[in-house]
Coordinates of C-alpha atoms in Angstrom, one line a residue:
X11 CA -29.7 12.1 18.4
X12 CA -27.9 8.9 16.7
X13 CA -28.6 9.1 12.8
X14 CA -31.0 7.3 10.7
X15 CA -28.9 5.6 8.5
X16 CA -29.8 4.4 4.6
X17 CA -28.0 2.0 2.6
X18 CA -27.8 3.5 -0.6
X19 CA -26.7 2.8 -4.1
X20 CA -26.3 4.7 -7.1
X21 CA -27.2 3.4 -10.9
X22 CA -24.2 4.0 -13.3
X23 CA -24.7 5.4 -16.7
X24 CA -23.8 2.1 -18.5
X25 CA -25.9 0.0 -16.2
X26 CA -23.8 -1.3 -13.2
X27 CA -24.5 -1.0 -9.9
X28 CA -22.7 0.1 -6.9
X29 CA -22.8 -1.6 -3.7
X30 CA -22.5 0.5 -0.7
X31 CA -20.7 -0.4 1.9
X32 CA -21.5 2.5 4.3
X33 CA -24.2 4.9 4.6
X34 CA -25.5 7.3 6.7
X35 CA -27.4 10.4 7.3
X36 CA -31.0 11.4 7.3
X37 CA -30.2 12.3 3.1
X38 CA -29.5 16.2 4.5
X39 CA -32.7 17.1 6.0
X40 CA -30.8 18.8 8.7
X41 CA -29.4 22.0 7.3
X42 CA -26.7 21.8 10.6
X43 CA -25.5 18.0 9.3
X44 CA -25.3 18.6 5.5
X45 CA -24.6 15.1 3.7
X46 CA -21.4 14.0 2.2
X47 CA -21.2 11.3 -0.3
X48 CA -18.0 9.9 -0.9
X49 CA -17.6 7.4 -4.0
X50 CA -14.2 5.3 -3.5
X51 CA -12.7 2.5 -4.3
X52 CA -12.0 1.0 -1.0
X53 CA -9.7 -2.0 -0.6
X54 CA -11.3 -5.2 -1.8
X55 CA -10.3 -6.9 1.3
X56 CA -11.6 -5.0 3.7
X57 CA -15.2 -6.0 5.6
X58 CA -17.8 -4.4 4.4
X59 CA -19.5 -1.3 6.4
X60 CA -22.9 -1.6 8.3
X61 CA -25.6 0.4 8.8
X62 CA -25.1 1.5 12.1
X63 CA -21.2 1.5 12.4
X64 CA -20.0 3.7 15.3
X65 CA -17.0 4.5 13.7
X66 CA -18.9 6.4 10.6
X67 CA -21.2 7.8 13.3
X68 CA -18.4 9.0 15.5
X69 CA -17.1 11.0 12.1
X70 CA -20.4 12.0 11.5
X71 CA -20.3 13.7 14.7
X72 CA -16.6 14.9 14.7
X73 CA -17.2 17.2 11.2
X74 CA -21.1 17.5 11.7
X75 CA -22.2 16.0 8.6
X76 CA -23.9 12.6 7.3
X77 CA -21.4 11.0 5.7
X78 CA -22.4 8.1 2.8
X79 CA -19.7 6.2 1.7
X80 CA -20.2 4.2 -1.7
X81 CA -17.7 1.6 -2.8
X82 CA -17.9 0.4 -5.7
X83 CA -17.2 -3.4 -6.0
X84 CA -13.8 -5.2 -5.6
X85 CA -12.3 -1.5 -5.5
X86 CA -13.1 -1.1 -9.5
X87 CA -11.6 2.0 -10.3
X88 CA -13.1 2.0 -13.2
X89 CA -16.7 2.0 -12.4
X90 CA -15.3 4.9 -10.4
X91 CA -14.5 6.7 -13.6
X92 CA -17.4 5.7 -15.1
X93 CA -19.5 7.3 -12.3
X94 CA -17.7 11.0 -12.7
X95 CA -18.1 10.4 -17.0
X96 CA -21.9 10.6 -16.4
X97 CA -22.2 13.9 -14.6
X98 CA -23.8 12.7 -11.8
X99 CA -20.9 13.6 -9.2
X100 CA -20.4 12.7 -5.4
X101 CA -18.9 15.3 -3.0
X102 CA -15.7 13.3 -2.7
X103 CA -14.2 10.8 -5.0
X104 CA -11.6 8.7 -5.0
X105 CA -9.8 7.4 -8.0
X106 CA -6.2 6.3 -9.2
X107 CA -3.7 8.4 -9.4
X108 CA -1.6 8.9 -12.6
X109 CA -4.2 8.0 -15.0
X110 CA -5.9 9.5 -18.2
X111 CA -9.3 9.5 -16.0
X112 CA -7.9 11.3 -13.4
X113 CA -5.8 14.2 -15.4
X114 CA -9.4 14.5 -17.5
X115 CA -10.7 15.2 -14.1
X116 CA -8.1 18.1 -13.5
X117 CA -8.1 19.2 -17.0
X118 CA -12.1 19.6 -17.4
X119 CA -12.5 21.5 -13.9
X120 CA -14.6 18.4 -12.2
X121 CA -12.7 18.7 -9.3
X122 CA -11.3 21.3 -6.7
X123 CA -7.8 22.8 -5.9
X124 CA -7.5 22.3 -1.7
X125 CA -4.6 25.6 -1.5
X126 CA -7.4 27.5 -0.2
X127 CA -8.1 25.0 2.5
X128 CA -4.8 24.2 3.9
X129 CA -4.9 27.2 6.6
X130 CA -7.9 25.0 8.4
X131 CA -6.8 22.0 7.4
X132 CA -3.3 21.4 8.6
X133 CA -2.9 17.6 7.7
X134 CA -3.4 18.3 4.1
X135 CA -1.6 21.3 3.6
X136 CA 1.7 19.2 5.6
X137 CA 0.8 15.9 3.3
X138 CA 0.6 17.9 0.1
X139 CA 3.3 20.1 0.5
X140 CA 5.9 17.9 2.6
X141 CA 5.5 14.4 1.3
X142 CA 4.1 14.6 -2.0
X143 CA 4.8 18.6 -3.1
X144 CA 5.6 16.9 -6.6
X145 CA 2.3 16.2 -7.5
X146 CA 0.9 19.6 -8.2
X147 CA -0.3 21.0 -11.0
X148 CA 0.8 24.5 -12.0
X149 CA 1.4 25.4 -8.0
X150 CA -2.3 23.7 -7.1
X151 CA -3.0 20.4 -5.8
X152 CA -6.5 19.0 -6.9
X153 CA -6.5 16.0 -4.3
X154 CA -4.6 13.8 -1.9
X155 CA -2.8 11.5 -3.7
X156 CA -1.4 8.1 -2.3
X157 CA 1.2 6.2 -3.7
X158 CA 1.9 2.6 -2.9
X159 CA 5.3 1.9 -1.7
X160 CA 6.5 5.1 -2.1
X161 CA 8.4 5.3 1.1
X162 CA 8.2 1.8 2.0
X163 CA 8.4 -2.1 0.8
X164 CA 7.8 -5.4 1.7
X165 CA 8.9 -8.1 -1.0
X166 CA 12.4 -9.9 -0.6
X167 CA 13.6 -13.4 -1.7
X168 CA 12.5 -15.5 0.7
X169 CA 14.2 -19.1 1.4
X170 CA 13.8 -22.4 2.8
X171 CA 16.0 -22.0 5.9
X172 CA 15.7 -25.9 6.8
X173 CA 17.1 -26.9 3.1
X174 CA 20.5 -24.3 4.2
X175 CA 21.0 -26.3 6.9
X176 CA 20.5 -29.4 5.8
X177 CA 23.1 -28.1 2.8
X178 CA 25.2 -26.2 5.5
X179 CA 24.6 -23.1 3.7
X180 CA 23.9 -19.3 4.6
X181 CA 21.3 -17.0 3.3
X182 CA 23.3 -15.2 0.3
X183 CA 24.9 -11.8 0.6
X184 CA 25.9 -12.1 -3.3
X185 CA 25.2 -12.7 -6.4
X186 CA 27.3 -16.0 -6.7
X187 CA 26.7 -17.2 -3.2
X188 CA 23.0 -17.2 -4.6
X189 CA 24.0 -18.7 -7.8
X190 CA 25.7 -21.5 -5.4
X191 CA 22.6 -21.9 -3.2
X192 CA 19.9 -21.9 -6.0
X193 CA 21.9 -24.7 -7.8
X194 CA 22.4 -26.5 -4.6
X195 CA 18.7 -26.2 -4.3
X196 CA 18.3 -28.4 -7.9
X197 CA 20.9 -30.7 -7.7
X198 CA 21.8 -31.4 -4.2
X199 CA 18.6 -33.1 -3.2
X200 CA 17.5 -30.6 0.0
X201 CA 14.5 -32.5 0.4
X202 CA 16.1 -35.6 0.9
X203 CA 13.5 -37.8 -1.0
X204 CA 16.3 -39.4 -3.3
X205 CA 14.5 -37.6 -6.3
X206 CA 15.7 -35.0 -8.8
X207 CA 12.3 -33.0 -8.2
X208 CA 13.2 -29.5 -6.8
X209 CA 13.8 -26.0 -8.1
X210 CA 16.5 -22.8 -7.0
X211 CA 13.8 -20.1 -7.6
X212 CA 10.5 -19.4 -8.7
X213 CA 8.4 -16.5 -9.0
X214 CA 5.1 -15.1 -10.6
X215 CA 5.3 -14.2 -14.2
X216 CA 6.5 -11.1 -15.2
X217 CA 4.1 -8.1 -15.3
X218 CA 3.9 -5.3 -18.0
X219 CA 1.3 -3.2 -16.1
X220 CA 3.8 -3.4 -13.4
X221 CA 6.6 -3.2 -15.2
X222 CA 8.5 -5.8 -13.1
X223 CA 10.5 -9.4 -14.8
X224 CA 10.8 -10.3 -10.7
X225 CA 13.9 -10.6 -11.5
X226 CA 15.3 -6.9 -10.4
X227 CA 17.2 -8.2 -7.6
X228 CA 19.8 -8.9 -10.8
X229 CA 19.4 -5.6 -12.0
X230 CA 20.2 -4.1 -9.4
X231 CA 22.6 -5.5 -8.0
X232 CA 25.0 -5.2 -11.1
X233 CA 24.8 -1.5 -10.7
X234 CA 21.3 -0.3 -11.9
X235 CA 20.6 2.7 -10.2
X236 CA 16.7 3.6 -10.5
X237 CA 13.9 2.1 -10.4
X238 CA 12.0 3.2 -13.9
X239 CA 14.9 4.2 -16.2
X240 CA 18.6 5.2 -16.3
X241 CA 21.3 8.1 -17.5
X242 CA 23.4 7.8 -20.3
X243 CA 26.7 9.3 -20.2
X244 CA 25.2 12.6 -21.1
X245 CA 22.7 12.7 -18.4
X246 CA 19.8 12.1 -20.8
X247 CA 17.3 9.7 -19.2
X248 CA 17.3 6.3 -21.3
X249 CA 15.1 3.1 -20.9
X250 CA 17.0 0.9 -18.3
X251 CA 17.9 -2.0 -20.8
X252 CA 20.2 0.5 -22.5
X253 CA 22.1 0.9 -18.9
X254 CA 25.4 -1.3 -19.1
X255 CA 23.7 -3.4 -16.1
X256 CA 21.5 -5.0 -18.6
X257 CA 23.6 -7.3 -20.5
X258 CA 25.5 -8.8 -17.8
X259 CA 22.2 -9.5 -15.7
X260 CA 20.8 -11.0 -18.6
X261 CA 23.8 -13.3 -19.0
X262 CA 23.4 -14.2 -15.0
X263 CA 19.9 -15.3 -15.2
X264 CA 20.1 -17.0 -18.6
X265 CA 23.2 -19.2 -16.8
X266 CA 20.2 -20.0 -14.1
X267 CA 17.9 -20.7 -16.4
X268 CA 19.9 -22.7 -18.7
X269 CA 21.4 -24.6 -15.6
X270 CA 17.6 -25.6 -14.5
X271 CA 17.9 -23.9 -11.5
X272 CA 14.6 -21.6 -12.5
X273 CA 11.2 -23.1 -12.5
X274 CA 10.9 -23.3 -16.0
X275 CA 6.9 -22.4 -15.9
X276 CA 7.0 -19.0 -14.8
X277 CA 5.6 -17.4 -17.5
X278 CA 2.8 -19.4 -16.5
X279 CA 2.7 -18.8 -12.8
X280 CA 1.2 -16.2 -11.0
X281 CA 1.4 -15.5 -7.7
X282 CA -0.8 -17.6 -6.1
X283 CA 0.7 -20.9 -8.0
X284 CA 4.5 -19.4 -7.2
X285 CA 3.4 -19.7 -3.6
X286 CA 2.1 -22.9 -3.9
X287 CA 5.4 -24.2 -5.7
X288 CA 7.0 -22.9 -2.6
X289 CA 5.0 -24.5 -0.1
X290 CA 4.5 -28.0 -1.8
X291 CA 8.6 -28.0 -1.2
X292 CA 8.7 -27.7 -5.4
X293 CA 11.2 -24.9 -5.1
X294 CA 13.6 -23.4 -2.6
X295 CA 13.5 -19.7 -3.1
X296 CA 10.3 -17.4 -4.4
X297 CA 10.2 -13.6 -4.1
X298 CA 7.1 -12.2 -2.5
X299 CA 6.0 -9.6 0.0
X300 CA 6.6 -10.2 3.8
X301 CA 5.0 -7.6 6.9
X302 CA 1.5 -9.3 7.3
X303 CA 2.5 -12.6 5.3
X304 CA 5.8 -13.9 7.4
X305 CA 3.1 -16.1 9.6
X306 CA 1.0 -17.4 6.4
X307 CA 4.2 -17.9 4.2
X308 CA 5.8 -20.2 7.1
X309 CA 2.3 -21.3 8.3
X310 CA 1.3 -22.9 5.3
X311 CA 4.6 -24.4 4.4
X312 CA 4.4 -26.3 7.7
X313 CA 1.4 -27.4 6.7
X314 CA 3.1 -30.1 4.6
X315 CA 6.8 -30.1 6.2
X316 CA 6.1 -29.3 9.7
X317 CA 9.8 -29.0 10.4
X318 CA 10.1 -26.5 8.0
X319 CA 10.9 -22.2 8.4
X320 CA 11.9 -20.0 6.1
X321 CA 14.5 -16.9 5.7
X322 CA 14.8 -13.9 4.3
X323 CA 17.1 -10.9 4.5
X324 CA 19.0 -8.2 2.2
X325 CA 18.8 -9.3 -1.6
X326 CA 22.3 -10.5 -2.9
X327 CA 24.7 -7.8 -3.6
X328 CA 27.1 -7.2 -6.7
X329 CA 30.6 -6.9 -7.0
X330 CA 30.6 -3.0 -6.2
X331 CA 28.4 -3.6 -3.6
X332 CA 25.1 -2.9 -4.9
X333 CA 21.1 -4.4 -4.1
X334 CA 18.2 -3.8 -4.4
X335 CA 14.9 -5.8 -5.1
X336 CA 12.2 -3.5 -4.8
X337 CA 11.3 -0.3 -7.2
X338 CA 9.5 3.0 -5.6
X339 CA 5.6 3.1 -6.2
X340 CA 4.6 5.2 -9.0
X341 CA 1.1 3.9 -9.3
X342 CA -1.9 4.8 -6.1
X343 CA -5.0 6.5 -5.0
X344 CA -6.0 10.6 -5.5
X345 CA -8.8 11.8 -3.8
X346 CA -10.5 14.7 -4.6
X347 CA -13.6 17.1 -4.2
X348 CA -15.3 17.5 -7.1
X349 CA -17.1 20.8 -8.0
X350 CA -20.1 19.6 -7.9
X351 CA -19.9 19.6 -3.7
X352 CA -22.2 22.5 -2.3
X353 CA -20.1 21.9 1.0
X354 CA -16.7 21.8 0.3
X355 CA -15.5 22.8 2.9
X356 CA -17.1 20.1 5.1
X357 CA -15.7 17.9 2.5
X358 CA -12.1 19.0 3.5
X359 CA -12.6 18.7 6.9
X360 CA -13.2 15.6 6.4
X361 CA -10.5 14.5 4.6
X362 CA -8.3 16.4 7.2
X363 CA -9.4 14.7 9.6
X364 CA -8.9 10.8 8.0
X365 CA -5.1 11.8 7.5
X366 CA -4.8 13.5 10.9
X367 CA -3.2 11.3 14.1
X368 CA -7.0 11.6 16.0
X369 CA -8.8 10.4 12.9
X370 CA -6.1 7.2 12.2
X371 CA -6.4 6.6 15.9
X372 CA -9.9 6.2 15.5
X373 CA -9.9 4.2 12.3
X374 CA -7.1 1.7 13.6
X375 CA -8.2 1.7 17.3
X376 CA -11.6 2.7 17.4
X377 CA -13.4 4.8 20.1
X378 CA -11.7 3.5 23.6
X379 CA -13.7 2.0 26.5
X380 CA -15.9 0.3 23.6
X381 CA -13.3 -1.5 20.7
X382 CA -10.1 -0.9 23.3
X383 CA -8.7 0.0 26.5
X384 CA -5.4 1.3 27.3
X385 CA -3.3 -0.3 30.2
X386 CA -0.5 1.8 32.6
X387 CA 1.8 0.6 30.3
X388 CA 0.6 2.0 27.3
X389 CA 0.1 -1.4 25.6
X390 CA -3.5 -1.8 24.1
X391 CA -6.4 -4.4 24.6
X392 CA -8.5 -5.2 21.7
X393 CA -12.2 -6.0 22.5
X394 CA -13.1 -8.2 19.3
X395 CA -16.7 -8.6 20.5
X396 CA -17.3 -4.9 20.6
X397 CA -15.2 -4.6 17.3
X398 CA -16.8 -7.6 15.5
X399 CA -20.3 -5.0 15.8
X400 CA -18.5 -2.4 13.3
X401 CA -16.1 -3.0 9.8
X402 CA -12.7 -4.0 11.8
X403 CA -10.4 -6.6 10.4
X404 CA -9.7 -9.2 13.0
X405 CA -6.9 -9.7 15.4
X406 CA -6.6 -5.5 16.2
X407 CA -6.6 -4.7 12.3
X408 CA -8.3 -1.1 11.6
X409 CA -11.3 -0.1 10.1
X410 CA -12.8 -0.7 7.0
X411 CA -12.2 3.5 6.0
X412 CA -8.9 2.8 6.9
X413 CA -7.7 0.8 4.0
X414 CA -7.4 1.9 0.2
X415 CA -7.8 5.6 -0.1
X416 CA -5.1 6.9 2.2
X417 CA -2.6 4.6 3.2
X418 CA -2.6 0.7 3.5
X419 CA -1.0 -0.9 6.8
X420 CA 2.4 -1.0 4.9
X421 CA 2.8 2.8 4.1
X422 CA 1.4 4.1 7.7
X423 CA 3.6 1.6 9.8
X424 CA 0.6 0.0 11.4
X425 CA 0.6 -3.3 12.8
X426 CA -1.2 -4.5 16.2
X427 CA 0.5 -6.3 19.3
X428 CA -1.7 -9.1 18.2
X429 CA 0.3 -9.8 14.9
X430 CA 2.1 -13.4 14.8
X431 CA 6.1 -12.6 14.7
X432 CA 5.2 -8.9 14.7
X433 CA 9.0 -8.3 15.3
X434 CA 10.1 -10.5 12.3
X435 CA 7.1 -9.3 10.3
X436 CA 8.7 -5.1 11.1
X437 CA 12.4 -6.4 10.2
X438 CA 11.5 -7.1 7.0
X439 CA 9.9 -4.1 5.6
X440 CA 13.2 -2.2 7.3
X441 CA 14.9 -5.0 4.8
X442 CA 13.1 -4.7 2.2
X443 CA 13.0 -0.8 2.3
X444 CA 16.6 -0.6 2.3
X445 CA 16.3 -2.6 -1.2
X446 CA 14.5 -0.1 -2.6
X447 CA 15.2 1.5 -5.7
X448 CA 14.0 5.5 -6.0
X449 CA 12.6 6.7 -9.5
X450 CA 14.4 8.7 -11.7
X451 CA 10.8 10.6 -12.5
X452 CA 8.6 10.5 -10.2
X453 CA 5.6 11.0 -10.9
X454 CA 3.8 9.2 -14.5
X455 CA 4.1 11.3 -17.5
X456 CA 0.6 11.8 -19.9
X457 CA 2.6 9.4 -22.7
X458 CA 3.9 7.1 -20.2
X459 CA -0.2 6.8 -19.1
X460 CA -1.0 6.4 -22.3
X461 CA 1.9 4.1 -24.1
X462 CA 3.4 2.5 -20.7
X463 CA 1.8 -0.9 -21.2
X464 CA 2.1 -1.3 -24.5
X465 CA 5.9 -0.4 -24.3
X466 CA 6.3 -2.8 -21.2
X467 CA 4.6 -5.6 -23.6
X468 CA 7.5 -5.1 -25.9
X469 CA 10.4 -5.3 -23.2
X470 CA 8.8 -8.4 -21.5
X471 CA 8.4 -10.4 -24.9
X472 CA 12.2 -9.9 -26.0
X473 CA 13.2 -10.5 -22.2
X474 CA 11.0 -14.1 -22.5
X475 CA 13.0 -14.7 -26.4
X476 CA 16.1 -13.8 -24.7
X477 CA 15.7 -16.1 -21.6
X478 CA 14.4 -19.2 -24.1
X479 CA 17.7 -18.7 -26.5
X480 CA 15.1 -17.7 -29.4
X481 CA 17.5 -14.7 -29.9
X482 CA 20.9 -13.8 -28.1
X483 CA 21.1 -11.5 -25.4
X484 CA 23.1 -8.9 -27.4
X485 CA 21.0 -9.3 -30.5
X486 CA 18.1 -9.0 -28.6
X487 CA 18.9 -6.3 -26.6
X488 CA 19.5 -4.3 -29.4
X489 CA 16.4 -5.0 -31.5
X490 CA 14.5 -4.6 -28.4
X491 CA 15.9 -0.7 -28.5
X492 CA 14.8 0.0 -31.8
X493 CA 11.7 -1.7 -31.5
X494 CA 10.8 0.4 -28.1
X495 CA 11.6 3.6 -29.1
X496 CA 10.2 3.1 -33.3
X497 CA 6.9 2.1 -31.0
X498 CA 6.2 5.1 -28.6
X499 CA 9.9 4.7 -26.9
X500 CA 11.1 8.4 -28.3
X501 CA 8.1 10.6 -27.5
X502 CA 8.2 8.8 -23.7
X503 CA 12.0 9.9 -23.7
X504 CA 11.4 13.1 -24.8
X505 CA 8.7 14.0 -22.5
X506 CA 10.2 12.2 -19.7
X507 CA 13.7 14.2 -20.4
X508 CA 11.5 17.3 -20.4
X509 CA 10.1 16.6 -16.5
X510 CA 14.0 15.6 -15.7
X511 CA 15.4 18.7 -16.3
X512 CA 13.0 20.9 -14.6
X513 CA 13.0 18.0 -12.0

């Protein structure tokens, strides 16, 4: 008998309100089909879950339960942590992983250890133990965690490939074949308007939460090796402007800057205006992610210069060979069963079968015969009218459940026949991946939770002083030291030294 199903909300202690985006079940009238409310953060862009979606219903019917999914709006975590701070817990909850929320969450005993489950429960036992075995605590893992670009990327340096031609140049393989095209870029008039109104390169702001200048492709490339900190001679970890990389990939991008080959507002651009500086032919090289993007980025530059296309490949190397652009996720999702679930082990089933091949085929596909069909040839037809009736993303994109708590389209290496440029679109994350950096520690420590931010602030304001000539790069590399480390920077080392060792 289909299910009754019940939009349903849940009032926050402080007052806010959580939209639901799926909801089902008769509230657990039928002891056979207990109900599971999961409260997640969802992905902001996905389409929002009816009543009667099939694909919840199918899941429903697949674990027996009624399943109620609650996201909270514009994937706020923290009206997520807000939720578990009142007591009044769902079955299954999603927050982000490697925060102060979350260890509280491990620490007090609101949620579950899933050992017990894996015999059942295959797909988490092989996604705990083989992929992410690191994040347990004391031998127990109390969810399943999700790390963004952990295994994979998708940002390179992206060009203007009709300005090479027009300047019968190549995409760079080094650092000073960049430093030639960049300045060819400014000064050699690619636009051919007679005007000295162009840009090399330019790119978002730098980000403290992120921990990112956008300029790492310098970094690494002059020898950095990790993608959060670096050795000493000693082996002791070290923040990574005290690697020997530092200075002379300061000194390159201060000669760029100085040379007016960088867009000399990017400390006030984010991404959005970064794009736009691209696309209003304003600059000739930005760094941003590719995979989904290759058709927008080239589709909205035509928009103005329909002649136009861009290029992208391997970031510039150094003189020993070295690149890299992109640093391994540390930041993601955890989702857990709280101990307040009377049926935990529905609750796990459930989550097994999300991560499982059958339950990703139904969240990217849907149920065949109704979204899809199947031909001889094993390629797939998408039936958008049948699809349009449930929360899929257009143009073969999955499911609504798909997105956010798992794995993103990136990290699961999904990507419909119906993609524009699909094949240049795939070649760039295998770029991009081979660009990037691995973490010396991989997982957040509690002090680099708690102090991260607040150190980044530090590094990003002398790396600004630095880049404006307000203090020189070896003066202020040094007072940026003892300023990091007299503000936090020890404890972080020592702690993070600590995890090293035993790592």
């Amino acid at each position: 008998m289909k299910a009754m199903k019940r939009i349903a909300a849940w009032m926050l202690a402080a007052g806010m309100m959580l939209s639901c985006c799926a909801c089902a079940g008769s509230g657990g009238s039928d002891p056979e089909r207990p109900t599971i409310k999961w409260l997640t953060t969802g992905d902001a862009a996905a389409k929002p879950i009816g009543p009667d979606d099939r694909i919840v219903q199918a899941i429903e019917d697949k674990i027996g339960i009624e399943l109620e999914v609650i996201v909270v709006p514009e994937g706020n975590v923290e009206k997520v942590n807000v939720q578990m701070a009142s007591g009044d817990f769902p079955d299954i909850v999603t927050g982000a992983w490697g925060t102060s929320a979350t260890q509280q969450w491990i620490d007090d005993g609101m949620v579950i250890p899933l050992n017990d489950y894996f015999e059942k429960n295959t797909a988490i036992k092989q996604w705990c133990e083989e992929e992410y075995q690191w994040t347990a605590f004391d031998g127990k893992y109390y969810g399943i965690p999700f790390i963004t670009q952990y295994n994979a990327a998708n940002t390179l340096i992206i060009l203007r490939q009709d300005w090479l031609d027009k300047l019968n140049l190549k995409y760079p393989e080094t650092l000073e074949e960049m430093k030639t095209v960049l300045t060819a870029f400014t000064q050699q008039d690619p636009d051919g308007n007679g005007k000295n109104d162009t840009y090399g390169y330019t790119v978002e702001k730098p980000s403290s939460s992120m921990g990112s200048t956008n300029f790492e492709w310098v970094f690494f490339a002059n020898g950095l090796e990790y993608a959060d900190y670096a050795l000493d001679e000693n082996g002791n970890v070290i923040p990574f402007f005290e690697d020997p990389s530092f200075i002379p990939s300061m000194k390159y991008i201060k000669d760029l800057w100085d040379s007016g080959v960088i867009d000399p507002e990017i400390m006030m651009n984010d991404g959005v205006k970064a794009e736009e500086k691209f696309y209003q032919g304003r600059a000739g090289a930005v760094v941003r992610p590719l995979y989904r993007h290759v058709a927008r980025h080239e589709n909205s530059l035509r928009q103005l210069f329909p002649e136009a296309s861009i290029a992208y490949g391997r970031p510039p190397m150094g003189s020993d060979g070295s690149f890299g652009i992109n640093k391994q996720g540390k930041n993601g999702m955890l989702t857990c069963v709280t101990a307040a679930c009377k049926n935990p082990d529905k609750a796990v089933e459930l989550i097994d079968f999300m991560i499982s091949e059958e339950g990703c085929d139904l969240l990217r596909l849907g149920i065949e015969g109704t979204h899809y069909t199947r031909n001889e040839d094993g390629t797939i037809h998408y039936n958008e009218e049948e699809r349009a009736k449930d929360a899929f993303a257009e143009n073969g994109w999955a499911h609504a459940l798909a997105w956010g708590s798992f794995y993103w389209p990136l990290e699961a290496g999904y990507m419909p026949d119906t993609e524009p440029n699909k094949e240049r679109a795939l070649e760039s994350v295998e770029l991009a991946t081979q660009a990037q950096k691995p973490n010396l520690i991989k997982t957040k420590t509690p002090a680099e939770v708690a102090n991260g931010k607040a150190l980044n602030d530090i590094f990003i304001q002398y790396f600004s002083d630095m880049l404006q000539g307000k203090i020189s790069i070896e003066e202020g590399t040094q007072k940026l030291s003892e300023k990091w480390r007299s503000q936090g920077g020890e404890t972080l080392l020592a702690e993070v030294n600590e995890v090293y060792k035993k790592q």
